[in-house]
Coordinates of C-alpha atoms in Angstrom, one line a residue:
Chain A
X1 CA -1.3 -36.4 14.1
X2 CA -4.6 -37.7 15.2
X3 CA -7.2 -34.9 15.9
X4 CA -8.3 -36.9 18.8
X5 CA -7.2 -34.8 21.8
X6 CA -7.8 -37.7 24.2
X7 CA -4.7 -39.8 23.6
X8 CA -2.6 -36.6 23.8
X9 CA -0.8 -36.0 26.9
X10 CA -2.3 -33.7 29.0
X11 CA -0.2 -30.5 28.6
X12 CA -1.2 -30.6 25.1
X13 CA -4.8 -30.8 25.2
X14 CA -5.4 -27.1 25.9
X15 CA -6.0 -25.3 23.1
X16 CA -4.6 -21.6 22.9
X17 CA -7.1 -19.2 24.1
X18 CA -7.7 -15.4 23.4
X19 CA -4.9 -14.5 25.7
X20 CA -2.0 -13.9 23.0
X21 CA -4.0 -11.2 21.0
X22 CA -4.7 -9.3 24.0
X23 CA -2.0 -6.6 23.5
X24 CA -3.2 -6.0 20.0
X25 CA -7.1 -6.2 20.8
X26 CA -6.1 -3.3 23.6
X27 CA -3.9 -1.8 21.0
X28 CA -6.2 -1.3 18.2
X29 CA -9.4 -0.7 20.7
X30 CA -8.0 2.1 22.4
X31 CA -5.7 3.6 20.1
X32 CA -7.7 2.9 16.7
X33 CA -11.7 2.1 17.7
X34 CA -12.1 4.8 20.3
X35 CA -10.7 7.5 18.1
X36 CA -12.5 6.7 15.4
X37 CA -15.7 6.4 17.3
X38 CA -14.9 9.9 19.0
X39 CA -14.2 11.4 15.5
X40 CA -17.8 10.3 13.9
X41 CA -19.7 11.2 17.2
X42 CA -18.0 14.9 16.3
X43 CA -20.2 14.7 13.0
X44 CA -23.7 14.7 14.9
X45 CA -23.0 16.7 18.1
X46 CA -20.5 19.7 16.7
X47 CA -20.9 22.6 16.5
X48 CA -24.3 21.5 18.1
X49 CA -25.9 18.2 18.3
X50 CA -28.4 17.0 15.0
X51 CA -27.6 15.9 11.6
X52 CA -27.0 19.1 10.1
X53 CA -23.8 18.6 8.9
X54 CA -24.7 15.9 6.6
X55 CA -27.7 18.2 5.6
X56 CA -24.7 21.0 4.4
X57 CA -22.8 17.9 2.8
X58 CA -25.5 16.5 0.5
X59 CA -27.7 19.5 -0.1
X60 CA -24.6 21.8 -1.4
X61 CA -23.6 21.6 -5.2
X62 CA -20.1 21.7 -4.3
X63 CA -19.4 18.7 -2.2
X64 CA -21.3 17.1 -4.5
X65 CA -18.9 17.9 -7.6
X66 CA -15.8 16.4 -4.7
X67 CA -18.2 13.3 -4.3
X68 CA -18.9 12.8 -7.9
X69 CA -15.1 13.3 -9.1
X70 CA -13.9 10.6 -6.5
X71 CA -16.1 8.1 -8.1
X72 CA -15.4 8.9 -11.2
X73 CA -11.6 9.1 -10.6
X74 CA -11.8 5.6 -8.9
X75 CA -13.8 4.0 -11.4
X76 CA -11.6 5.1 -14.4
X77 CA -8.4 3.8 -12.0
X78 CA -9.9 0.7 -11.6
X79 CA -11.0 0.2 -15.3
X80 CA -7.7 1.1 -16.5
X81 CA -6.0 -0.9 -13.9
X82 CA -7.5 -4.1 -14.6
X83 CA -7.0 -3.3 -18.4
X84 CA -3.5 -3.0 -18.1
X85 CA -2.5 -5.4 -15.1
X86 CA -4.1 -8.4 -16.9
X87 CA -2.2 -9.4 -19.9
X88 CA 1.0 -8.4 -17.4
X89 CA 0.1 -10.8 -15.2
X90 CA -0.5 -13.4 -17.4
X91 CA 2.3 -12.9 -19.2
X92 CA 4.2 -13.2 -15.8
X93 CA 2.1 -16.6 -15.0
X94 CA 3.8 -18.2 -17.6
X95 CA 6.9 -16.7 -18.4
X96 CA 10.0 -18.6 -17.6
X97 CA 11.2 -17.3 -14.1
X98 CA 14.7 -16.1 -15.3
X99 CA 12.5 -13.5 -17.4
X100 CA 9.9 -12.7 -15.2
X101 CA 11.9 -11.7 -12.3
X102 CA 13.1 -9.0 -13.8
X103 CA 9.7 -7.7 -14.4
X104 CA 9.1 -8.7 -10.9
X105 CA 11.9 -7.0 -10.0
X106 CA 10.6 -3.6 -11.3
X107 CA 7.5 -4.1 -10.2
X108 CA 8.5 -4.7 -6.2
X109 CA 11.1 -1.6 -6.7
X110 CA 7.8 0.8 -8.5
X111 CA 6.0 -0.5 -5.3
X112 CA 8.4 -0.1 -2.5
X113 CA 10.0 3.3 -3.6
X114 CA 8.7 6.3 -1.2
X115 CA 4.9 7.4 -2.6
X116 CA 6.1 11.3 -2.5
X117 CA 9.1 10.2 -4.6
X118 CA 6.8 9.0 -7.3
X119 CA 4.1 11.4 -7.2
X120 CA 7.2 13.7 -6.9
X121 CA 8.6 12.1 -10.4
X122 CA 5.2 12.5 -12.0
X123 CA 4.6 15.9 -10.9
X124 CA 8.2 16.7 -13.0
X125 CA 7.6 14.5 -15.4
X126 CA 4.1 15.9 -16.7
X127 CA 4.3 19.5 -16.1
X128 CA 4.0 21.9 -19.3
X129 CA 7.3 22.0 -19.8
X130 CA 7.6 18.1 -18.9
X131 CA 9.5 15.3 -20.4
X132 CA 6.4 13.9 -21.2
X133 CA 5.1 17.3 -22.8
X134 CA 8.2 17.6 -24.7
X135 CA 8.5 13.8 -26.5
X136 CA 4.6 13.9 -27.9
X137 CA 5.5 17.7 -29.3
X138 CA 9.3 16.6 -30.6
X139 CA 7.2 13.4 -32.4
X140 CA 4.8 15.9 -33.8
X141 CA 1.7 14.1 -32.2
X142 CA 0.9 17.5 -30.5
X143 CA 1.6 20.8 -31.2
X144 CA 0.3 22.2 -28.3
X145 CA 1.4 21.0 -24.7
X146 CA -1.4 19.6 -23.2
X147 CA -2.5 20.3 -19.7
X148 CA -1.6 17.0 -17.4
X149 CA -1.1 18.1 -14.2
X150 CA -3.3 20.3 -11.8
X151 CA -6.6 18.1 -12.8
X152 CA -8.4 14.6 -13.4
X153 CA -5.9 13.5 -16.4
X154 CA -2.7 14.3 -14.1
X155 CA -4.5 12.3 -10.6
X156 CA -5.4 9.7 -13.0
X157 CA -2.3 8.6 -14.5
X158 CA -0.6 8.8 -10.8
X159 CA -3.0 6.5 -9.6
X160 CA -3.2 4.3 -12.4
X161 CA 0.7 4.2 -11.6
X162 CA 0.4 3.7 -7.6
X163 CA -2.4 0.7 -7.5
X164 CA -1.2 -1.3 -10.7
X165 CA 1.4 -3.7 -8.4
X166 CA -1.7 -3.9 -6.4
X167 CA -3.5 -5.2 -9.4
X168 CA -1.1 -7.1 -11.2
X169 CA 0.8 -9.5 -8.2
X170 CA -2.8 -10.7 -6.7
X171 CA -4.1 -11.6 -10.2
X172 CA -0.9 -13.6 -11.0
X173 CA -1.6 -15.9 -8.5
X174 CA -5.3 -16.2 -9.1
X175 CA -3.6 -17.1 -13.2
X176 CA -1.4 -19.5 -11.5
X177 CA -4.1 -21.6 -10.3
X178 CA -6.0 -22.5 -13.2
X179 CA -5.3 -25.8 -14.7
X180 CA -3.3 -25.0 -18.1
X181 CA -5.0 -28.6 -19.4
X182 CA -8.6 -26.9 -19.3
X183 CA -7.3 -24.8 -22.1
X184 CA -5.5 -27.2 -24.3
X185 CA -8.7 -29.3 -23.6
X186 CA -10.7 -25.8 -25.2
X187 CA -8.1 -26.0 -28.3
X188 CA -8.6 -29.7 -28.9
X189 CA -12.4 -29.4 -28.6
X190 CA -11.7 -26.6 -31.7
X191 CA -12.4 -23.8 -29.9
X192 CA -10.4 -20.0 -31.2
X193 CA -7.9 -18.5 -29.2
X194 CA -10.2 -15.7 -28.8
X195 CA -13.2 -18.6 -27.8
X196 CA -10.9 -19.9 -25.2
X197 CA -10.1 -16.4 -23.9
X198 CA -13.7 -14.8 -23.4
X199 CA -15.4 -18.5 -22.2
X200 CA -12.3 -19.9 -19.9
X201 CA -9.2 -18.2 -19.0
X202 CA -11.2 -14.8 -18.6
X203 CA -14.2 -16.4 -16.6
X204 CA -11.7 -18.3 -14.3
X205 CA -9.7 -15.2 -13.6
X206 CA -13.0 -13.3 -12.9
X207 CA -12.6 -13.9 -8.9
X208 CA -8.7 -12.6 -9.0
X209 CA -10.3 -9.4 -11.2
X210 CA -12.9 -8.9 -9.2
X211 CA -10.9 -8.8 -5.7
X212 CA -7.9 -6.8 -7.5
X213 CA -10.4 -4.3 -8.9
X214 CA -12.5 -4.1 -5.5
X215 CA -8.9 -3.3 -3.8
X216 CA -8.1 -1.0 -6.1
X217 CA -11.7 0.9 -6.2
X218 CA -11.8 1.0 -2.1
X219 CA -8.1 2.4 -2.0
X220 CA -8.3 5.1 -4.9
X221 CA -12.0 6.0 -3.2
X222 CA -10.0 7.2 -0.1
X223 CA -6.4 8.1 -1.5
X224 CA -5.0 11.6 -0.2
X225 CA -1.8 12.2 -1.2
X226 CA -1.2 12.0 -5.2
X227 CA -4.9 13.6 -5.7
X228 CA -3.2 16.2 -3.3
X229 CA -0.2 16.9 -5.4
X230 CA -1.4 16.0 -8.8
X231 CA -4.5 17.3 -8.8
X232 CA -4.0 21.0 -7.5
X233 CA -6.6 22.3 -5.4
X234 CA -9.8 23.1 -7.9
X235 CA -10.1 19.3 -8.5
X236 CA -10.4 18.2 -4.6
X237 CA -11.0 14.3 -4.1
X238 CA -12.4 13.2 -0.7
X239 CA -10.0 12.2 1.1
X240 CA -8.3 15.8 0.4
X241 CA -11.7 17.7 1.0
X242 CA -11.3 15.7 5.1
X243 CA -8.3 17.4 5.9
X244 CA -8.4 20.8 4.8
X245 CA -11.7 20.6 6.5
X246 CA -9.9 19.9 9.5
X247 CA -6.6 21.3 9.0
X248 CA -7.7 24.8 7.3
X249 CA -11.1 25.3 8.1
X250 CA -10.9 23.7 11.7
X251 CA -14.4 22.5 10.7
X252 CA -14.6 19.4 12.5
X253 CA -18.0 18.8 12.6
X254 CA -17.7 18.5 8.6
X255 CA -14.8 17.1 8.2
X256 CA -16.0 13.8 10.4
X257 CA -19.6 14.0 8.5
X258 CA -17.1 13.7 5.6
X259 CA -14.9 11.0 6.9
X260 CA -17.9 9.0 8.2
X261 CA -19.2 8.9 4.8
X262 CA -16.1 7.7 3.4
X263 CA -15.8 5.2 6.3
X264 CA -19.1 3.8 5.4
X265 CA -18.6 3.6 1.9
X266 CA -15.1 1.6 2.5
X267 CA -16.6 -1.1 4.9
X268 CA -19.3 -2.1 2.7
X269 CA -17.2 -2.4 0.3
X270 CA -14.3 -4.2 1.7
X271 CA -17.6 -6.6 3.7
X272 CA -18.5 -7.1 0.0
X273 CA -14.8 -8.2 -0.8
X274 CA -14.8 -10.6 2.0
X275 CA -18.1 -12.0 1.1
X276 CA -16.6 -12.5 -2.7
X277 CA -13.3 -13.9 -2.0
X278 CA -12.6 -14.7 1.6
X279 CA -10.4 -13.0 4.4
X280 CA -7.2 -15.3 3.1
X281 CA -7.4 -14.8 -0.4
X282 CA -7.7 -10.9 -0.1
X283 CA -5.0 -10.8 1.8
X284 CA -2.7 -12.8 -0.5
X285 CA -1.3 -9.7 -2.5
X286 CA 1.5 -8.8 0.0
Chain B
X1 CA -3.2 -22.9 -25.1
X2 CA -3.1 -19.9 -24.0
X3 CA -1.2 -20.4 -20.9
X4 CA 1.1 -22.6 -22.7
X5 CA 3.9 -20.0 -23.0
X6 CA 5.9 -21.9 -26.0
X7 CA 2.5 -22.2 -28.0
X8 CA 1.1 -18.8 -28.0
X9 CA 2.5 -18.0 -31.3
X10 CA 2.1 -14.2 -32.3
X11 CA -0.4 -13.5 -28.8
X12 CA 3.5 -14.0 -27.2
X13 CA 5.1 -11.5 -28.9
X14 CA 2.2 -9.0 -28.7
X15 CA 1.4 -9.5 -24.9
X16 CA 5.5 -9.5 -24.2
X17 CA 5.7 -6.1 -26.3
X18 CA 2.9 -4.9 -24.1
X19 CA 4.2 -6.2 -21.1
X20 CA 7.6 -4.7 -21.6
X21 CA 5.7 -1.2 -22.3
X22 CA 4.0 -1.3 -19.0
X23 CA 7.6 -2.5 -17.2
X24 CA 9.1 0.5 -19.0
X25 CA 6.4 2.6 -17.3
X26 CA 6.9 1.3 -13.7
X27 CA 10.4 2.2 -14.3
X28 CA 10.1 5.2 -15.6
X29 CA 9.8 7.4 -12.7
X30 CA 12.3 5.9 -10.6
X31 CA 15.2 6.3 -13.0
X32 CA 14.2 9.9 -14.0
X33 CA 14.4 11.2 -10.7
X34 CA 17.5 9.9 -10.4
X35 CA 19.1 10.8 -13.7
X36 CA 17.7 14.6 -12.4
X37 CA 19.0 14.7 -9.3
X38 CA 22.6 15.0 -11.3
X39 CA 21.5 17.6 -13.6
X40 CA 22.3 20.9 -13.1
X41 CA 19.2 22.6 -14.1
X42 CA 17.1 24.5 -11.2
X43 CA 13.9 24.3 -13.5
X44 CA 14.5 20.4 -13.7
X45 CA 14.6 21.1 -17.6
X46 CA 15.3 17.7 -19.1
X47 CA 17.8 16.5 -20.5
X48 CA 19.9 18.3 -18.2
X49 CA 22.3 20.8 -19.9
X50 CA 25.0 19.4 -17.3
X51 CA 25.8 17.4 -14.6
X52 CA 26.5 18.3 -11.1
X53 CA 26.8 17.1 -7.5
X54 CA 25.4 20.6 -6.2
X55 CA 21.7 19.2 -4.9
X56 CA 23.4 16.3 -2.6
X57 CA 25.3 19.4 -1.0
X58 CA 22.6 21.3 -0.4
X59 CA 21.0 18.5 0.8
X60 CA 23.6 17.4 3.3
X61 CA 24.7 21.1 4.0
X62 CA 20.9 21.2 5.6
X63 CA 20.9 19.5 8.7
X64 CA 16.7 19.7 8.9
X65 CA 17.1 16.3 6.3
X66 CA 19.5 14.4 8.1
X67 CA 17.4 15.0 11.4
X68 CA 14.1 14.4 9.5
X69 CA 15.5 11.1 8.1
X70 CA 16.7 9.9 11.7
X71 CA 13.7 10.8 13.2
X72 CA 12.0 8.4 10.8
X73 CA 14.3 6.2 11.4
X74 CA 13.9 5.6 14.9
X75 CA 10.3 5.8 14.6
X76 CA 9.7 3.4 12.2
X77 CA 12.2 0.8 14.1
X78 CA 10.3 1.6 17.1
X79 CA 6.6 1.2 15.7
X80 CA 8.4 -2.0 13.6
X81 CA 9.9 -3.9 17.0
X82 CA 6.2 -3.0 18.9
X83 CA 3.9 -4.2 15.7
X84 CA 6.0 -7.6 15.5
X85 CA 5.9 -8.6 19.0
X86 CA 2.1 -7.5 19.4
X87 CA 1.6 -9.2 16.0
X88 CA 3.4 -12.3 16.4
X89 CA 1.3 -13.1 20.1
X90 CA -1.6 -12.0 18.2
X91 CA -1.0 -14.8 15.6
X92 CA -0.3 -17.3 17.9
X93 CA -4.3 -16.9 19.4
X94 CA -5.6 -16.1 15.8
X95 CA -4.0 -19.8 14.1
X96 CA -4.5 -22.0 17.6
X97 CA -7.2 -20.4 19.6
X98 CA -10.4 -21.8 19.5
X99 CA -12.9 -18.7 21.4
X100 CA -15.7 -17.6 19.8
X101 CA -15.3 -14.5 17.4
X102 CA -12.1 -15.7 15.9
X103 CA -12.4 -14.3 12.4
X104 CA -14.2 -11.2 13.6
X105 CA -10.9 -10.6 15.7
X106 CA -9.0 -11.2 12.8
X107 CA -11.0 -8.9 10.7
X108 CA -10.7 -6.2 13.3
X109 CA -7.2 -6.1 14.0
X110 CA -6.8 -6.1 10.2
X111 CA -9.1 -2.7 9.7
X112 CA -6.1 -0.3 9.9
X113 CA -5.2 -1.6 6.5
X114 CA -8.2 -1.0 5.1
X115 CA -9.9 2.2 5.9
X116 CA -8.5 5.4 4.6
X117 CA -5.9 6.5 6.3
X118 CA -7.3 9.9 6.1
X119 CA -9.9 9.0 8.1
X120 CA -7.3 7.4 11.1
X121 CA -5.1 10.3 10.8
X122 CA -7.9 12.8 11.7
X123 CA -8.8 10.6 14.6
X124 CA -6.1 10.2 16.3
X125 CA -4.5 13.9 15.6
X126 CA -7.6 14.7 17.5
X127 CA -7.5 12.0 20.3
X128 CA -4.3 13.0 20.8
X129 CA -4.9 16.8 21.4
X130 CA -7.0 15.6 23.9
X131 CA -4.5 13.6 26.0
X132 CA -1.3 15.3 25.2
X133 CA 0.1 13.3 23.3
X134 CA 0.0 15.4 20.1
X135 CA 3.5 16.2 18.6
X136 CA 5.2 13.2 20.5
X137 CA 7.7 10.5 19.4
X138 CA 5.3 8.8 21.8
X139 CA 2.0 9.8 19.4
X140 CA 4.0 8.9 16.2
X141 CA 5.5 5.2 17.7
X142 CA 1.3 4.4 18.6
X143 CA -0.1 5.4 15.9
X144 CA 2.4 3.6 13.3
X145 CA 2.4 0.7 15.3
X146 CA -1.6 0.5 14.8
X147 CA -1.2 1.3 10.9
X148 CA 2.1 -1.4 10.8
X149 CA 0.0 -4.4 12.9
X150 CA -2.0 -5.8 10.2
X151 CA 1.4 -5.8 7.9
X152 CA 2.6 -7.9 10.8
X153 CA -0.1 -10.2 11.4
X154 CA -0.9 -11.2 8.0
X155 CA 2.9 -12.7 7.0
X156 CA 3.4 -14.6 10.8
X157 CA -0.2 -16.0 10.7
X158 CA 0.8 -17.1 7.2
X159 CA 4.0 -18.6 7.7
X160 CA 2.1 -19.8 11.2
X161 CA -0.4 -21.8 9.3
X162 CA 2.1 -23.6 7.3
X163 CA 3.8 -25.1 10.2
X164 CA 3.0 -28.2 11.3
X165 CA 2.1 -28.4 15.1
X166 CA 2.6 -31.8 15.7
X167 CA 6.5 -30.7 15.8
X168 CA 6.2 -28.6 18.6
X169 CA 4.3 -31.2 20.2
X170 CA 6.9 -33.5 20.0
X171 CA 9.4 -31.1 21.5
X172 CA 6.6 -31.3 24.6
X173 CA 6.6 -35.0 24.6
X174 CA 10.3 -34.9 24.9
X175 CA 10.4 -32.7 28.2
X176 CA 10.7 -29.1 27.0
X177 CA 8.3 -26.7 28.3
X178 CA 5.4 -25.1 26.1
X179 CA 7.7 -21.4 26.3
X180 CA 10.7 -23.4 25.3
X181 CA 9.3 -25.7 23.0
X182 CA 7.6 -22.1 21.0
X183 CA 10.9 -20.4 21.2
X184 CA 13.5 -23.0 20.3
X185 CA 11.1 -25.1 17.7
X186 CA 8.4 -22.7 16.5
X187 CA 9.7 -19.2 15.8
X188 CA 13.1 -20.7 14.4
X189 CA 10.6 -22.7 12.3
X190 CA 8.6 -19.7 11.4
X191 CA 11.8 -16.8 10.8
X192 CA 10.9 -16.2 7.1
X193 CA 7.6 -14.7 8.1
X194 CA 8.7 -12.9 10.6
X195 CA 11.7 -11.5 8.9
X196 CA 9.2 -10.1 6.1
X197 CA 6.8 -8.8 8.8
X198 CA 9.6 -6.6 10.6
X199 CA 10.4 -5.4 6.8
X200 CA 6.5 -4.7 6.0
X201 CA 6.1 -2.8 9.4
X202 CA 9.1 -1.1 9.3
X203 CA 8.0 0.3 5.5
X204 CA 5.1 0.8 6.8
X205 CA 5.9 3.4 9.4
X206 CA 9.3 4.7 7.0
X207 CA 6.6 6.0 4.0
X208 CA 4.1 7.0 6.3
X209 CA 2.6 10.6 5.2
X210 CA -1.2 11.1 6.1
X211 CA -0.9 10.8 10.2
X212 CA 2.6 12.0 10.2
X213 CA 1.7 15.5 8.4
X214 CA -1.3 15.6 11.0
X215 CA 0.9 14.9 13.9
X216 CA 3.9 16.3 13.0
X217 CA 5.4 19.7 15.2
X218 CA 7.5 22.3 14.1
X219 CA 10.4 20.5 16.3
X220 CA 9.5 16.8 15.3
X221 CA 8.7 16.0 11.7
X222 CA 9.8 12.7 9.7
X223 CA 11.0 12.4 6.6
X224 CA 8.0 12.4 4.6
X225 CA 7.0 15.2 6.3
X226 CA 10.2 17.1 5.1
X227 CA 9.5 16.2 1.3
X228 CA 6.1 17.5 1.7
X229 CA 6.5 20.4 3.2
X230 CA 9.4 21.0 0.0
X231 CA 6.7 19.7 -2.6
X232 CA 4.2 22.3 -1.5
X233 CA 6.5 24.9 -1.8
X234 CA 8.7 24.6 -5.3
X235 CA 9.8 21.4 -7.3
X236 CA 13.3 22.2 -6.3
X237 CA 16.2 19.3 -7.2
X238 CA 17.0 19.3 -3.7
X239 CA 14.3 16.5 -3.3
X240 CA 15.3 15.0 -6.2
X241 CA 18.6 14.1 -4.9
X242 CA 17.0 13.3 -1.3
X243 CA 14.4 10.7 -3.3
X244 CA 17.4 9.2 -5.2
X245 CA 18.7 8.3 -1.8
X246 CA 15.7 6.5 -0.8
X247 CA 15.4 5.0 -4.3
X248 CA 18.7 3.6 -3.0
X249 CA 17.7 2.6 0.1
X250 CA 15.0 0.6 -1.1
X251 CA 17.5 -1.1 -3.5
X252 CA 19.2 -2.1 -1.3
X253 CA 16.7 -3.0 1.0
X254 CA 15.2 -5.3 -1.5
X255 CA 18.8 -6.7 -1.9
X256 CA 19.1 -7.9 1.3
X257 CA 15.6 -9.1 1.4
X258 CA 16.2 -11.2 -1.5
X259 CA 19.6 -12.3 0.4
X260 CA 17.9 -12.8 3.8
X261 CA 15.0 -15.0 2.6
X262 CA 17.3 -17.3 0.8
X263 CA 19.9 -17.8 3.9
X264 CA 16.8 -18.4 6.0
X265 CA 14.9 -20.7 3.9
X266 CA 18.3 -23.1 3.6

């Protein structure tokens, strides 16, 4: 079909306006913009108007320690993410489909099962007296159980568990794409496996890494409910800091200071992501 | 050669061994809470010294589940039907329209995905409050719907932009009417993506926690809510056997995902 719009008939030269994404435009603007707006104005005029709630939140040595062990949580998640997820998905690029769709399989049920039912599993599984506890002492790598659960170690491995679909299906795609003949070209020229690894496949697969990890970083940054649960309440992340702000201090003027500064630190991140890879391919993991 | 699986040589067996560890890990979880749901433990000591049937019936025999689950159901079908008719008008203007501040639209009405849900929860809880609508099936259906429209949006504007236009044109050409030619030519065309946003939404709402333990009342709480409010207090079976359900439930939902798609894509 011609782009021309001339030498269509005339009921098809209008091109669709805004009209059809009015509902959601109202939608999102009243139920989703306004309230959040609302929420951060509650940061500089509560309990009265000025700035002094972000004063309290980066002058006091203990919202620093929440800041500090959210970025550190989400950068180890991320880290040991992309570490893991990587040779899963390329194994999965290439694997013959009867194979891999088993490990797809498992990876859509990890993904779709209820987040309290895993965290929930977790929680059992690496308490003291924990299956996982148990194993490393019957094996004789420990003699001692270790402590998993109620700090970092605990919220890491339930994150680690939670984001790797999230790191793995996008990054089989971007794996996917690359020209498998740019690699036997590498093996002809005489380069090593381990050449062809760290100056082609890793390089190509840098954008797919690089959106999966920024994905992974923004969502652990801002993650409430396994840092919750796994990491009991003397090793507070952010997002958990916000609502017992709000739902146990009733400290609202905080607990949007809080929120705004998460808020900010999430859109320039995910404006980063867009500026990397592009609206479409971010979207591409679900 | 190194994404030439029948030439990787020993990497294959290494990176299959590897990959096999971490599907045993993803697994992991899932089958352990239900193997524990049928042990007969109270301290979830493992492996169970027996097996028993005693958490389902406590679970059933407490009617605050079954009304927890329905009220999540009937949200979540509720916010699901809303977020895919929004969504799929929404989609229509985002792939055709041409009005300036297209991708900004599309970037906005894809936020709810994207910022902490924390952050939304607070808001609205407290927007809410203000206009009464705190505690309401009303409240819940709005604010899942927000949280479920950019898992609409982003399979129909998919399966949108792989459909070729000049089709529906031609239905035009031959008489019907724009409305007619969209609903009898287009949306059959496009049923796959709109079968996977109704399943996407409808999760969406199902797993919800953050909002729905802000909103939630004393005389209206979803499921999550329930298992929560149970993890908070002790690790007791009795969610054990109610996660095994879901762990069902999303077996089978997968199933007939899987069946769905390849009915619809004949």
């Amino acid at each position: 079909m011609s782009g021309n719009l001339s030498h269509r008939p005339p009921i098809l030269r209008r091109p669709a306006g805004i009209g059809g994404a009015l509902p959601a435009l109202i939608l999102i603007s009243l139920f989703f913009v306004v309230p959040v707006v609302a929420l951060l104005l509650r940061s500089v005029t509560e309990p009265v108007p000025g700035l002094q709630n972000y004063a309290i939140l980066f002058g006091d040595g203990t919202y620093a320690r929440v800041f500090l062990n959210t970025f550190l949580v989400a950068t180890v998640v991320t880290a040991v993410t992309v570490i893991v997820a990587f040779p899963v998905a390329w194994m999965l690029a290439i694997m013959p489909p009867a194979f891999g769709s088993i490990v797809f399989g498992i990876i859509i049920l990890s993904m779709w099962t209820n987040l309290l039912t895993r965290t929930y599993a977790w929680m059992v599984l690496l308490q003291r007296t924990g299956v996982v506890n148990r194993t490393l002492m019957d094996i004789g790598l420990i003699s001692q159980p270790l402590p998993l659960i109620n700090n970092l170690t605990g919220v890491t491995i339930g994150m680690v568990y939670i984001m790797l679909p999230f790191m793995i299906l996008p990054l089989v795609g971007t794996l996917r794409a690359i020209d498998p003949m740019t690699l036997r070209a590498a093996a002809l020229c005489g380069a090593s496996p381990f050449d062809a690894f760290r100056r082609i496949l890793l390089p190509l697969s840098l954008p797919g890494i690089a959106a999966g990890g920024l994905m992974v970083f923004v969502m652990s940054l801002g993650y409430f409910v396994t840092p919750t649960l796994l990491g009991g309440t003397s090793n507070m992340m952010l997002a958990g800091m916000i609502a017992q702000m709000i739902q146990s201090l009733l400290n609202w003027g905080l607990g949007s200071a809080a929120a705004f500064i998460l808020l900010l630190v999430t859109m320039a991140l995910y404006a980063l992501q867009l500026r990397l890879v592009g609206a479409k391919r971010m979207t591409g993991g679900i | 050669m190194l994404l030439d699986y029948g030439r990787l040589g020993w990497l294959r067996a290494a990176l299959l061994g590897f990959t096999g560890l971490v599907a045993t890990f993803l697994l992991l979880p899932v089958v352990f809470i239900v193997l524990l749901s049928f042990g007969s433990s109270r301290w979830l000591a493992f492996p169970p010294p027996g097996w028993t049937l005693k958490w389902y019936e406590e679970l059933f025999a407490d009617p605050a589940w079954l009304e927890a689950a329905l009220t999540s159901a009937r949200i979540a079908a509720m916010a699901a039907i809303l977020a895919v008719a929004i969504g799929l008008l929404a989609s229509f203007a985002l792939v055709r329209g041409q009005f300036r501040g297209r991708n900004t639209l599309r970037g906005l009405l894809l936020t709810p995905m994207v910022l902490p849900v924390v952050v939304f929860a607070i808001a609205i809880y407290a927007f809410f409050l203000r206009i009464g609508l705190g505690g309401t099936t009303a409240g819940f259906v709005i604010a899942h719907t927000v949280l479920a429209l950019p898992f609409a949006i982003i399979p129909i504007t998919a399966a949108l932009e792989g459909f070729d236009k000049s089709i529906e044109d031609a239905a035009i050409v031959c008489g019907a009417s724009p409305f007619e030619a969209k609903i009898r030519v287009t949306l059959p065309a496009i049923k796959i993506g709109i079968f996977s946003a109704a399943i996407f939404a409808f999760l969406a709402s199902w797993d919800e926690v953050v909002v729905a333990i802000f909103m939630a009342s004393p005389t209206l709480q979803t499921l999550p809510v329930k298992i929560w409010g149970s993890l908070r207090q002790d690790l007791s079976p009795v969610i054990a056997a109610a996660s095994s359900l879901l762990v069902l439930l999303t077996l089978s939902l997968m199933i007939v995902t899987a069946l769905i798609r390849r009915k619809l894509s004949k």
